[in-house]
mmCIF file of C-alpha atoms in Angstrom:
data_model
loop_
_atom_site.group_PDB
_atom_site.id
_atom_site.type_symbol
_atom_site.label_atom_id
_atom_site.label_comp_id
_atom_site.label_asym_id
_atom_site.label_seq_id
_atom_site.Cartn_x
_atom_site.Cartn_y
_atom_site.Cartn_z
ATOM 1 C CA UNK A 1 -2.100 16.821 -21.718
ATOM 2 C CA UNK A 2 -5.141 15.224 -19.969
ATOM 3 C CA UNK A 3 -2.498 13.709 -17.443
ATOM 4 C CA UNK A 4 -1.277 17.044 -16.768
ATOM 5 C CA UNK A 5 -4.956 18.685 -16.491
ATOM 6 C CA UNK A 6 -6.062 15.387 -13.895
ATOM 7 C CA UNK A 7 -2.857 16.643 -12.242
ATOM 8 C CA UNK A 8 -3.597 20.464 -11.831
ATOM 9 C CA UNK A 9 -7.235 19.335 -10.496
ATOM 10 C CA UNK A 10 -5.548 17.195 -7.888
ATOM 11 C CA UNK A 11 -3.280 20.192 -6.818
ATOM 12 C CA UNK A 12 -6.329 22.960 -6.813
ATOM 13 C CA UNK A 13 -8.625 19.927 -5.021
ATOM 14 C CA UNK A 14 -5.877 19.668 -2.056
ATOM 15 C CA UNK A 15 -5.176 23.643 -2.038
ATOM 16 C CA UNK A 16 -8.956 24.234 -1.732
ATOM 17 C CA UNK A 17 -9.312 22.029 1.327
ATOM 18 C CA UNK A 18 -6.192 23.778 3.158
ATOM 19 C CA UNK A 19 -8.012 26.759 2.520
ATOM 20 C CA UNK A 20 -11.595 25.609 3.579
ATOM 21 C CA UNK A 21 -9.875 24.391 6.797
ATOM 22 C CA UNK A 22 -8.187 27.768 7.379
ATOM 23 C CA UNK A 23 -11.789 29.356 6.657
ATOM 24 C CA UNK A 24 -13.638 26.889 8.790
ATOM 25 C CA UNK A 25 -10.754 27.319 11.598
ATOM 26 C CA UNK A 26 -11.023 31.215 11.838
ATOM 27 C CA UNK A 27 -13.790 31.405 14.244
ATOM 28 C CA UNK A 28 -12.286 28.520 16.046
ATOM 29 C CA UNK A 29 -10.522 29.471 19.509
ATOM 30 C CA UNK A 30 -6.619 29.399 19.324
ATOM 31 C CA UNK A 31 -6.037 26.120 21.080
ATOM 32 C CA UNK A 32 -8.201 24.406 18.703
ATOM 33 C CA UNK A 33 -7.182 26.259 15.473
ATOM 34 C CA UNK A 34 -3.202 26.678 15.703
ATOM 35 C CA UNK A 35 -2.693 23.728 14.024
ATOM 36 C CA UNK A 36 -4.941 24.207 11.532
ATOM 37 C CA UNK A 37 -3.527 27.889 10.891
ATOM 38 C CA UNK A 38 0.092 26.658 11.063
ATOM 39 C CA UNK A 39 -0.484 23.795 8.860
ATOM 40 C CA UNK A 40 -2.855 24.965 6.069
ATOM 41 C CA UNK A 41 -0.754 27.682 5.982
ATOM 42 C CA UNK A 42 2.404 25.836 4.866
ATOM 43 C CA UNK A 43 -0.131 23.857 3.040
ATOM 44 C CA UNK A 44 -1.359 26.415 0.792
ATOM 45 C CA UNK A 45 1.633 28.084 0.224
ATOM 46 C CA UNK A 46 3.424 24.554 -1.079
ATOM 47 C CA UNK A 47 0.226 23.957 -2.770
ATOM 48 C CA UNK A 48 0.150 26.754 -4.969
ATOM 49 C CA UNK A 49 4.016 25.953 -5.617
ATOM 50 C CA UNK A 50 3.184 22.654 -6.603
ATOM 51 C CA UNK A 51 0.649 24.152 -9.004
ATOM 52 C CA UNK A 52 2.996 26.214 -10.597
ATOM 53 C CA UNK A 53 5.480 23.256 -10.915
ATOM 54 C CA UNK A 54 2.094 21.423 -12.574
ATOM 55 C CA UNK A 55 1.212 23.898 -14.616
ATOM 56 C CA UNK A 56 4.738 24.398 -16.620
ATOM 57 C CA UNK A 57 4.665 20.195 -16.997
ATOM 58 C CA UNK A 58 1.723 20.789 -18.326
ATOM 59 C CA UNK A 59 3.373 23.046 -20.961
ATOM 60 C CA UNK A 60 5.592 20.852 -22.263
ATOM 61 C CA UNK A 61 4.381 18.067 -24.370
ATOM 62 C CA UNK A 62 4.079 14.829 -23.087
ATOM 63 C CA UNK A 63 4.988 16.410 -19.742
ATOM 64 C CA UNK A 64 7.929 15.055 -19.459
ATOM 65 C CA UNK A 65 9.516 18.304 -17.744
ATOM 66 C CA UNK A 66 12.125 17.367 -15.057
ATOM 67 C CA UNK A 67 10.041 17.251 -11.721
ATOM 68 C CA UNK A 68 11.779 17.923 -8.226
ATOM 69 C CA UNK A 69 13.026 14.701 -6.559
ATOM 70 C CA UNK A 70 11.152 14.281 -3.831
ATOM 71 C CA UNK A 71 8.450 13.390 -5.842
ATOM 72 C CA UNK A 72 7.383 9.612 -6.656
ATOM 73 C CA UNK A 73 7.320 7.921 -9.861
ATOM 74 C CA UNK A 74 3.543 8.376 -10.619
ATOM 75 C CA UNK A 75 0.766 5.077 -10.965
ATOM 76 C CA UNK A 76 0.604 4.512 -14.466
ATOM 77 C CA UNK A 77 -2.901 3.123 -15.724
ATOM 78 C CA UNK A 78 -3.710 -0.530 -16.224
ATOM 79 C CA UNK A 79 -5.270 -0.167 -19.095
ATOM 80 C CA UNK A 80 -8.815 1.551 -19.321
ATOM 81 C CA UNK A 81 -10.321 -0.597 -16.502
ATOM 82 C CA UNK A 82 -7.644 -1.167 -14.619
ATOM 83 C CA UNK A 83 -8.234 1.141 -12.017
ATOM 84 C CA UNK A 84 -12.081 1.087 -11.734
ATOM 85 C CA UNK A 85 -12.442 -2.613 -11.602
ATOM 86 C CA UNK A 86 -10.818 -2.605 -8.283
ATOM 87 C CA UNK A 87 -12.629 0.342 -7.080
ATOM 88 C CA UNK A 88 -15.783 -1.166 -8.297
ATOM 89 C CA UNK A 89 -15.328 -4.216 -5.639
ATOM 90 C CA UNK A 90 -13.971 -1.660 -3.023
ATOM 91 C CA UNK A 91 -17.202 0.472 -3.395
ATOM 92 C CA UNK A 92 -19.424 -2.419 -3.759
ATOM 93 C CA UNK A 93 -17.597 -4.310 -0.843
ATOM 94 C CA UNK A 94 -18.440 -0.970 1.062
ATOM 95 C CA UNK A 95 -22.076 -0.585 0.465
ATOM 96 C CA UNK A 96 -22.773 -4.188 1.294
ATOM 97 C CA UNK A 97 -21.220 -3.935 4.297
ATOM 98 C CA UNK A 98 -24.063 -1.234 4.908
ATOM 99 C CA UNK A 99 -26.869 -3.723 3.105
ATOM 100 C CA UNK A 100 -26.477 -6.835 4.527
ATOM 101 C CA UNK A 101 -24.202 -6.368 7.546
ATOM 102 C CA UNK A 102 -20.711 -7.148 7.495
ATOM 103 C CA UNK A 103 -20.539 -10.812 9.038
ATOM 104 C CA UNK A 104 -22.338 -11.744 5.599
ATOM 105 C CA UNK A 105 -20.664 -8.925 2.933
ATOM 106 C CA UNK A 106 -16.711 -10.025 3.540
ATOM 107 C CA UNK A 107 -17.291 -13.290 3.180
ATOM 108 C CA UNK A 108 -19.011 -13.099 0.307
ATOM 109 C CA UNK A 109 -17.053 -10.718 -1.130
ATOM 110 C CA UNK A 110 -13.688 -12.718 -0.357
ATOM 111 C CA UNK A 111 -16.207 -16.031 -2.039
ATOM 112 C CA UNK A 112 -16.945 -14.056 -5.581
ATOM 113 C CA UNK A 113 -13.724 -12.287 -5.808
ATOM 114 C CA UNK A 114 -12.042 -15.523 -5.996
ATOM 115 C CA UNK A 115 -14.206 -17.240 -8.655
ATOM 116 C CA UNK A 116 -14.594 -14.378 -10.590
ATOM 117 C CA UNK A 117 -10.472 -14.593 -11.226
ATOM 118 C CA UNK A 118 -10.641 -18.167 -11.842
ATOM 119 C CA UNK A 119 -10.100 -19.587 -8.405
ATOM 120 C CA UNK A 120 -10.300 -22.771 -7.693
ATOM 121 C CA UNK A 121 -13.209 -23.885 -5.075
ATOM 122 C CA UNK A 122 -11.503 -25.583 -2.552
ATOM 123 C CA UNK A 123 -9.365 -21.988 -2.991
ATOM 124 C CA UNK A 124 -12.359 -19.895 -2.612
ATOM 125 C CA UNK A 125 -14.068 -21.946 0.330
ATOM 126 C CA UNK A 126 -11.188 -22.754 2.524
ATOM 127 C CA UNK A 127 -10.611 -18.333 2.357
ATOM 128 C CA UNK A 128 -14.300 -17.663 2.314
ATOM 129 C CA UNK A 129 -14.759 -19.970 5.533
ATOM 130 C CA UNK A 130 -10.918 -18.788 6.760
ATOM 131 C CA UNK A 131 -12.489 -15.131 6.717
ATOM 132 C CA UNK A 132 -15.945 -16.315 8.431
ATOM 133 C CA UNK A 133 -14.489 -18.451 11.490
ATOM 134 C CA UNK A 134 -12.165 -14.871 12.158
ATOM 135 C CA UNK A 135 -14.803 -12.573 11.973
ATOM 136 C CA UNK A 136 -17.125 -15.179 13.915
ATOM 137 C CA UNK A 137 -15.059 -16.600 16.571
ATOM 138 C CA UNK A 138 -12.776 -13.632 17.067
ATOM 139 C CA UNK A 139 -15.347 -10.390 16.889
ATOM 140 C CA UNK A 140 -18.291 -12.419 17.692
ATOM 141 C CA UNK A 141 -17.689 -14.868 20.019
ATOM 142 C CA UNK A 142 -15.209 -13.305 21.527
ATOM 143 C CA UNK A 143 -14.964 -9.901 22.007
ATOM 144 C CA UNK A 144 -18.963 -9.767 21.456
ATOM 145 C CA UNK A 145 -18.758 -7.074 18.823
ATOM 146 C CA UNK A 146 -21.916 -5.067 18.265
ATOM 147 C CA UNK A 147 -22.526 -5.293 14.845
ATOM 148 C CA UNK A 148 -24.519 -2.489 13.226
ATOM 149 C CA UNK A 149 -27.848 -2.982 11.751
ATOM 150 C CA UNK A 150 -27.486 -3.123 8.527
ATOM 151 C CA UNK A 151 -30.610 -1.327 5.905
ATOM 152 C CA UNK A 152 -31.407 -4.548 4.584
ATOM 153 C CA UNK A 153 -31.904 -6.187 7.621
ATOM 154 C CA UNK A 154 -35.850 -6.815 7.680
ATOM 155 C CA UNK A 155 -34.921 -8.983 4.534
ATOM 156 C CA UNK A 156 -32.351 -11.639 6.708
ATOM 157 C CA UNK A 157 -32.976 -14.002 9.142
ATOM 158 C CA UNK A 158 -32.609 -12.789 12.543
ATOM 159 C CA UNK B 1 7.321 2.997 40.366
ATOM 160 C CA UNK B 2 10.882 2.482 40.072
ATOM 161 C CA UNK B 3 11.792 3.382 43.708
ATOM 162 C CA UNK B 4 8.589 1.538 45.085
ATOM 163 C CA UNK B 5 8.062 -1.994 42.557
ATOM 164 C CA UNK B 6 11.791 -1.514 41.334
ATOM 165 C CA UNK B 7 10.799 -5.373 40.895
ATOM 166 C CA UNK B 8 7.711 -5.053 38.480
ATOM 167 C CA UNK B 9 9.812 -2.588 36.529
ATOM 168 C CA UNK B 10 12.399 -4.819 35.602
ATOM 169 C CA UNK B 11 9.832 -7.554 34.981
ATOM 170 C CA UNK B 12 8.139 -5.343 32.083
ATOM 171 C CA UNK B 13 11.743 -4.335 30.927
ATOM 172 C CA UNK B 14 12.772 -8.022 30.834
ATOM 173 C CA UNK B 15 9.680 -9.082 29.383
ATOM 174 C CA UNK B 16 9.524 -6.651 26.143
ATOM 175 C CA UNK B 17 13.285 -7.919 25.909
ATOM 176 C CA UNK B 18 12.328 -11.729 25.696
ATOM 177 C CA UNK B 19 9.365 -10.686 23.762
ATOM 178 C CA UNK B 20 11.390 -8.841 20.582
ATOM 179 C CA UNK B 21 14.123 -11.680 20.954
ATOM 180 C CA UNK B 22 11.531 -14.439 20.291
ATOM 181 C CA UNK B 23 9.747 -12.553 17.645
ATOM 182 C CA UNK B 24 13.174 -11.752 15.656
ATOM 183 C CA UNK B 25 13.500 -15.673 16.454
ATOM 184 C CA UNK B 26 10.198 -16.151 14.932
ATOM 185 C CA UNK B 27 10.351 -13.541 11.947
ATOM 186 C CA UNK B 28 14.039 -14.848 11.152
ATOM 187 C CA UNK B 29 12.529 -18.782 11.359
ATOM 188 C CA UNK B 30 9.714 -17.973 8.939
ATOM 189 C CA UNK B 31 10.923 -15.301 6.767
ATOM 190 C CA UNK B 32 11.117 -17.909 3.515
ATOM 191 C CA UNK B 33 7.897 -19.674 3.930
ATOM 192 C CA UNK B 34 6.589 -15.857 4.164
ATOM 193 C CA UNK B 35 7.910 -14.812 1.633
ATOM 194 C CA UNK B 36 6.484 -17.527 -0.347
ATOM 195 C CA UNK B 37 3.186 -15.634 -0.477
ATOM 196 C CA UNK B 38 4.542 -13.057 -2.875
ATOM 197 C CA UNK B 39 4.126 -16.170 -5.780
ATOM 198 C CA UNK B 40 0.568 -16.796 -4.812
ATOM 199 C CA UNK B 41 -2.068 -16.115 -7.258
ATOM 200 C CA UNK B 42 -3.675 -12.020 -6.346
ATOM 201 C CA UNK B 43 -6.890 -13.614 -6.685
ATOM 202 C CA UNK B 44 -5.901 -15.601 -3.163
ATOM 203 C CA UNK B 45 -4.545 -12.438 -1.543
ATOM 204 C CA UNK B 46 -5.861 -9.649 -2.259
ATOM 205 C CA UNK B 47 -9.736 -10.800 -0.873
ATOM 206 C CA UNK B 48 -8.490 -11.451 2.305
ATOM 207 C CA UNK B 49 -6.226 -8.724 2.810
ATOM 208 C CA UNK B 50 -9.037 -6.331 1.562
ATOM 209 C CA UNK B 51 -11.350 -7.929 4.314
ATOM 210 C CA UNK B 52 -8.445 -7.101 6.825
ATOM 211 C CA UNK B 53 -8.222 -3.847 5.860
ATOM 212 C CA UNK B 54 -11.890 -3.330 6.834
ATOM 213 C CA UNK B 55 -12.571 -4.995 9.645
ATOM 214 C CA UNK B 56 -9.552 -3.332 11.001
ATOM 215 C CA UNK B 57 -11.054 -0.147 9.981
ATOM 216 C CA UNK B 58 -14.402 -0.934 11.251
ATOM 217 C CA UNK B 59 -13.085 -2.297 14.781
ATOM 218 C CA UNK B 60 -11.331 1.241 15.472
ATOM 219 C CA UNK B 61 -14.190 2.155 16.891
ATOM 220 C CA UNK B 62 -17.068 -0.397 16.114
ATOM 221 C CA UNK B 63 -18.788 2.187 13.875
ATOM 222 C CA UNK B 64 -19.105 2.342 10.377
ATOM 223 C CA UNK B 65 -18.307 5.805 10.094
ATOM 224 C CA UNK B 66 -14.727 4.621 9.877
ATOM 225 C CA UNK B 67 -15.395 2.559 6.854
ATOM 226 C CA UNK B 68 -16.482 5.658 5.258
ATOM 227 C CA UNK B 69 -13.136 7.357 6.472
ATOM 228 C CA UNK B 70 -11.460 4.119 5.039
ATOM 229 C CA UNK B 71 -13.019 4.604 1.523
ATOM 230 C CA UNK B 72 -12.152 8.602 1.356
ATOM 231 C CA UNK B 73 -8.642 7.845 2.273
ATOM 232 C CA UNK B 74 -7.836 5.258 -0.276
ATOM 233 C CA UNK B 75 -9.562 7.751 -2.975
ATOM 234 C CA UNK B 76 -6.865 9.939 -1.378
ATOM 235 C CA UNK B 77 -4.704 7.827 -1.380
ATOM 236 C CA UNK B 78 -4.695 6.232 -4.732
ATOM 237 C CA UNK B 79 -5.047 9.791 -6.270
ATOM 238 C CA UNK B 80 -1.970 10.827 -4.504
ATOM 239 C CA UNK B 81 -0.179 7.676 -5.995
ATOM 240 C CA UNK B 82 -1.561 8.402 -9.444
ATOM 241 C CA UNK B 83 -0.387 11.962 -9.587
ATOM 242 C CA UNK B 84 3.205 11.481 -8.176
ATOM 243 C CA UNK B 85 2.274 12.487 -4.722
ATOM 244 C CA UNK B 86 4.305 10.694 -1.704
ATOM 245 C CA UNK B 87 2.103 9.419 1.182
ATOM 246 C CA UNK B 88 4.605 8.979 3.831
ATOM 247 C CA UNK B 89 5.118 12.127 4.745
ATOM 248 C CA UNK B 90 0.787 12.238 4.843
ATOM 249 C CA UNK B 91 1.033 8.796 7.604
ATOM 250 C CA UNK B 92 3.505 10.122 9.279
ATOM 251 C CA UNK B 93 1.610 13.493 9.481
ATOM 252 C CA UNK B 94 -1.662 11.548 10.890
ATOM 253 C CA UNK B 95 0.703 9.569 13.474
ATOM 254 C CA UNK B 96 2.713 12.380 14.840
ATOM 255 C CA UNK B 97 -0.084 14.737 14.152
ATOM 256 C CA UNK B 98 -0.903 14.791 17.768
ATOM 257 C CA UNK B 99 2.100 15.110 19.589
ATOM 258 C CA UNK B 100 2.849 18.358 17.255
ATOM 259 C CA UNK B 101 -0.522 20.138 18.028
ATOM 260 C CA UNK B 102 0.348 19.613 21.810
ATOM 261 C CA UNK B 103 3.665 20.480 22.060
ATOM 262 C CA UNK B 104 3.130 23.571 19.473
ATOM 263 C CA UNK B 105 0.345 24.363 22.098
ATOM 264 C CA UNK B 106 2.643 24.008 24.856
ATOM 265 C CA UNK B 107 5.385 26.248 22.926
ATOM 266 C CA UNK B 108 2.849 29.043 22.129
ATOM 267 C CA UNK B 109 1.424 29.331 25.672
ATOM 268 C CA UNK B 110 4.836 29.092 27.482
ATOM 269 C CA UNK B 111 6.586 31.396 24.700
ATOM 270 C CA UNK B 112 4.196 32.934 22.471
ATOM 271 C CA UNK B 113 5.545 33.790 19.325
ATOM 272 C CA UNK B 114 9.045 34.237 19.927
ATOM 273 C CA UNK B 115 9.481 30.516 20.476
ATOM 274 C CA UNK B 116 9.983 30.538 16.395
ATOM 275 C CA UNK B 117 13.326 32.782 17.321
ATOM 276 C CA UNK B 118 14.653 30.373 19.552
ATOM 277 C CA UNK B 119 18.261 29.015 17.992
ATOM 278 C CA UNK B 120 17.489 25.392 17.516
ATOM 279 C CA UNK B 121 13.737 26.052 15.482
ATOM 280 C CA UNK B 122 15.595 28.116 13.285
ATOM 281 C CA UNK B 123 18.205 25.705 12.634
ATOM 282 C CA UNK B 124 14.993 23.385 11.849
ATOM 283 C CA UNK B 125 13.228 25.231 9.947
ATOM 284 C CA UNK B 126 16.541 26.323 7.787
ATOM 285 C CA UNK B 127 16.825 22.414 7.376
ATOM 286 C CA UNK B 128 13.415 21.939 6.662
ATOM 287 C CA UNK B 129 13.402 24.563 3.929
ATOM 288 C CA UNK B 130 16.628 23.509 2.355
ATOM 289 C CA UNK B 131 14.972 19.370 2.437
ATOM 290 C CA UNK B 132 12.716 21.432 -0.002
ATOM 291 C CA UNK B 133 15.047 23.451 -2.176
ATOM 292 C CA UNK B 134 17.856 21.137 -2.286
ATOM 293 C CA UNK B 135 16.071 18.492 -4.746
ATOM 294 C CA UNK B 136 14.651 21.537 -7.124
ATOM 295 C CA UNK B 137 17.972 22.859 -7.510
ATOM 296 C CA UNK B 138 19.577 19.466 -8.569
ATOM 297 C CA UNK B 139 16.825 18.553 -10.331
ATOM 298 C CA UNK B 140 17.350 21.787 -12.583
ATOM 299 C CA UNK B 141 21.636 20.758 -12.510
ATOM 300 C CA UNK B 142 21.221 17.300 -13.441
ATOM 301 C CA UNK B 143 18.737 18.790 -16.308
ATOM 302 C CA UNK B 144 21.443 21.410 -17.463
ATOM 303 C CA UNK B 145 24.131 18.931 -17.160
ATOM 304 C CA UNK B 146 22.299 16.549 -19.358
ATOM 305 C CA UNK B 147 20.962 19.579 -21.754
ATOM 306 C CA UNK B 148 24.890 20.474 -21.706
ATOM 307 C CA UNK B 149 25.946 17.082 -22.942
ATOM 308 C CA UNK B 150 23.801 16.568 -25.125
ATOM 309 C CA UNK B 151 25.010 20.142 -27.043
ATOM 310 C CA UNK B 152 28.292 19.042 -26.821
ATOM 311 C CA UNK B 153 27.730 15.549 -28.279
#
C-alpha cells in the first residue's frame, strides 16, 4: 500500500511540473512556448491517466493489478539501505566536488569507495592513481581546464 | 562542396568508412576480454565509472551547474526506475527534443494550425495513439483470458 502511495506521489510530482511549465510558459511568446504548450499538454493529460491507472493498483492489495505493457518491471528495494547507501556516496561525492575541488574529491572518492568494500590496495591505488593521471594529464595538462574554486579552498595548498 | 572539392568529399566519405570498419575490427577483436569486466568485483567498477559519469557531466560545459543537473536527473531517474517508469522514451525526448521544437516551429509558421490536418500527421498521430491503447487493451485480454481459465479450471 505504501508502494502504491510512493507511486501516486511520483505521478502527482511529474503532473505538477507539466503544469508549472504550462503556467510558467503562458506569458512566454509563441516561438518560445509551443513546445512547452504542446508537450505539457500531452503531458498532463497522460499524467492524470497514469494516476488513475495508479490509483486503482493502489486498490487492490498488494497491487498486483495488471499494469499496461509498456510499462517496466519496477526497481525492487535492496533491502532497507540499499538504495540510500549509494545515494549517500553520490551526494557526498557531489558536495565534495564543491568543498575541495574536484581534482582532489574523485580521487578520493574512487580511493575510499574501494576500501570501504574490501578492496584490495594495490586495487584501490592503481584506480585511485588511474583516475588522477586522467583527470591530470587529460583536463589539466591538456586541455587546461579551468577548474572552479572550490568553498574550501583557503584551507588547501595553492 | 561536392561540385568544387568533389575530392575532399570523398576523402571524409572514405575516411568515416575505414574508420567504422576498423572499429567493428576493434570491437569484434576485443569483445571477450570486454566482456570480462562484467565478473569484476562492483567495488572496482562502479568508482570509476561514477567518476566518469561526472567529469563527463562537469566538462559539458566546465561549470558545476551541470553536476547539479547530473544529481536531479539521476533522482529522476532512479525514481522513474523505482516506480515502473521507462526512461527511453525521456533520452530520446532530451536528444530529439530540439529538432521537434524547430521543425514544429517551422510547421506552425509555414501552416499554422492546419498542418495537424495534413494526411500523413494524422496517420501519426492515429499510430501514436493506438502505440498507447494497443498494450491497455491486451493487457485487460490477457487478464480476462487468464481470469477465464482459471473459472474454467
Amino acid at each position: 500500500m505504501v508502494y502504491g502511495i510512493e507511486r501516486i506521489l511520483f505521478t502527482s510530482f511529474v503532473g505538477l511540473v507539466m503544469l508549472a511549465a504550462l503556467f510558467v510558459a503562458k506569458d512566454w511568446p509563441i516561438r518560445a512556448s509551443i513546445i512547452i504548450f504542446l508537450l505539457g499538454g500531452v503531458g498532463v493529460v497522460l499524467a492524470l491517466i497514469q494516476l488513475i491507472i495508479d490509483f486503482r493498483a493502489a486498490r487492490v492489495k498488494e497491487a498486483k493489478m495488471q499494469r499496461p505493457t509498456f510499462e517496466v518491471e519496477a526497481l525492487q528495494h535492496q533491502g532497507r539501505w540499499g538504495s540510500l547507501e549509494i545515494w549517500a556516496w553520490l551526494w557526498g561525492l557531489f558536495f565534495a566536488v564543491h568543498l575541495i575541488g574536484m581534482p582532489i574529491a574523485l580521487p578520493l572518492f574512487v580511493f575510499l569507495y574501494v576500501k570501504l568494500y574490501g578492496g584490495r590496495w594495490a586495487t584501490a591505488l592503481i584506480l585511485t592513481a588511474g583516475t588522477w593521471g586522467f583527470l591530470y594529464g587529460i583536463y589539466d595538462h591538456l586541455l587546461h581546464v579551468p577548474w572552479p574554486k572550490p568553498w574550501l579552498a583557503f584551507l588547501l595548498p595553492s | 562542396m561536392l561540385t568544387s572539392q568533389l575530392n575532399l568529399t570523398f576523402a571524409v566519405i572514405w575516411t568515416l568508412v575505414i574508420a567504422n570498419i576498423i572499429a567493428t575490427a576493434i570491437c569484434m577483436i576485443f569483445a571477450k576480454p570486454i566482456a570480462k569486466v562484467c565478473f569484476m568485483p562492483f567495488y572496482a567498477i562502479v568508482p570509476p565509472v561514477v567518476a566518469f559519469v561526472f567529469i563527463g557531466a562537469f566538462a559539458a560545459n566546465f561549470h558545476t551547474y551541470d553536476l547539479t543537473a547530473l544529481m536531479i536527473f539521476s533522482s529522476l531517474g532512479f525514481f522513474m526506475r523505482r516506480y515502473g517508469w521507462p526512461r527511453a522514451p525521456l533520452v530520446l525526448g532530451m536528444v530529439l527534443g530540439d529538432k521537434m521544437e524547430l521543425y514544429l516551429w517551422l510547421s506552425y509558421t509555414r501552416y499554422g494550425l492546419e498542418w495537424l490536418a495534413r494526411p500523413m500527421v494524422i496517420v501519426l498521430i492515429l499510430l501514436l495513439i493506438a502505440s498507447i491503447v494497443y498494450p491497455i487493451v491486451t493487457g485487460r485480454k490477457n487478464k480476462r483470458d487468464a481470469e477465464t481459465t482459471l473459472v474454467e479450471a
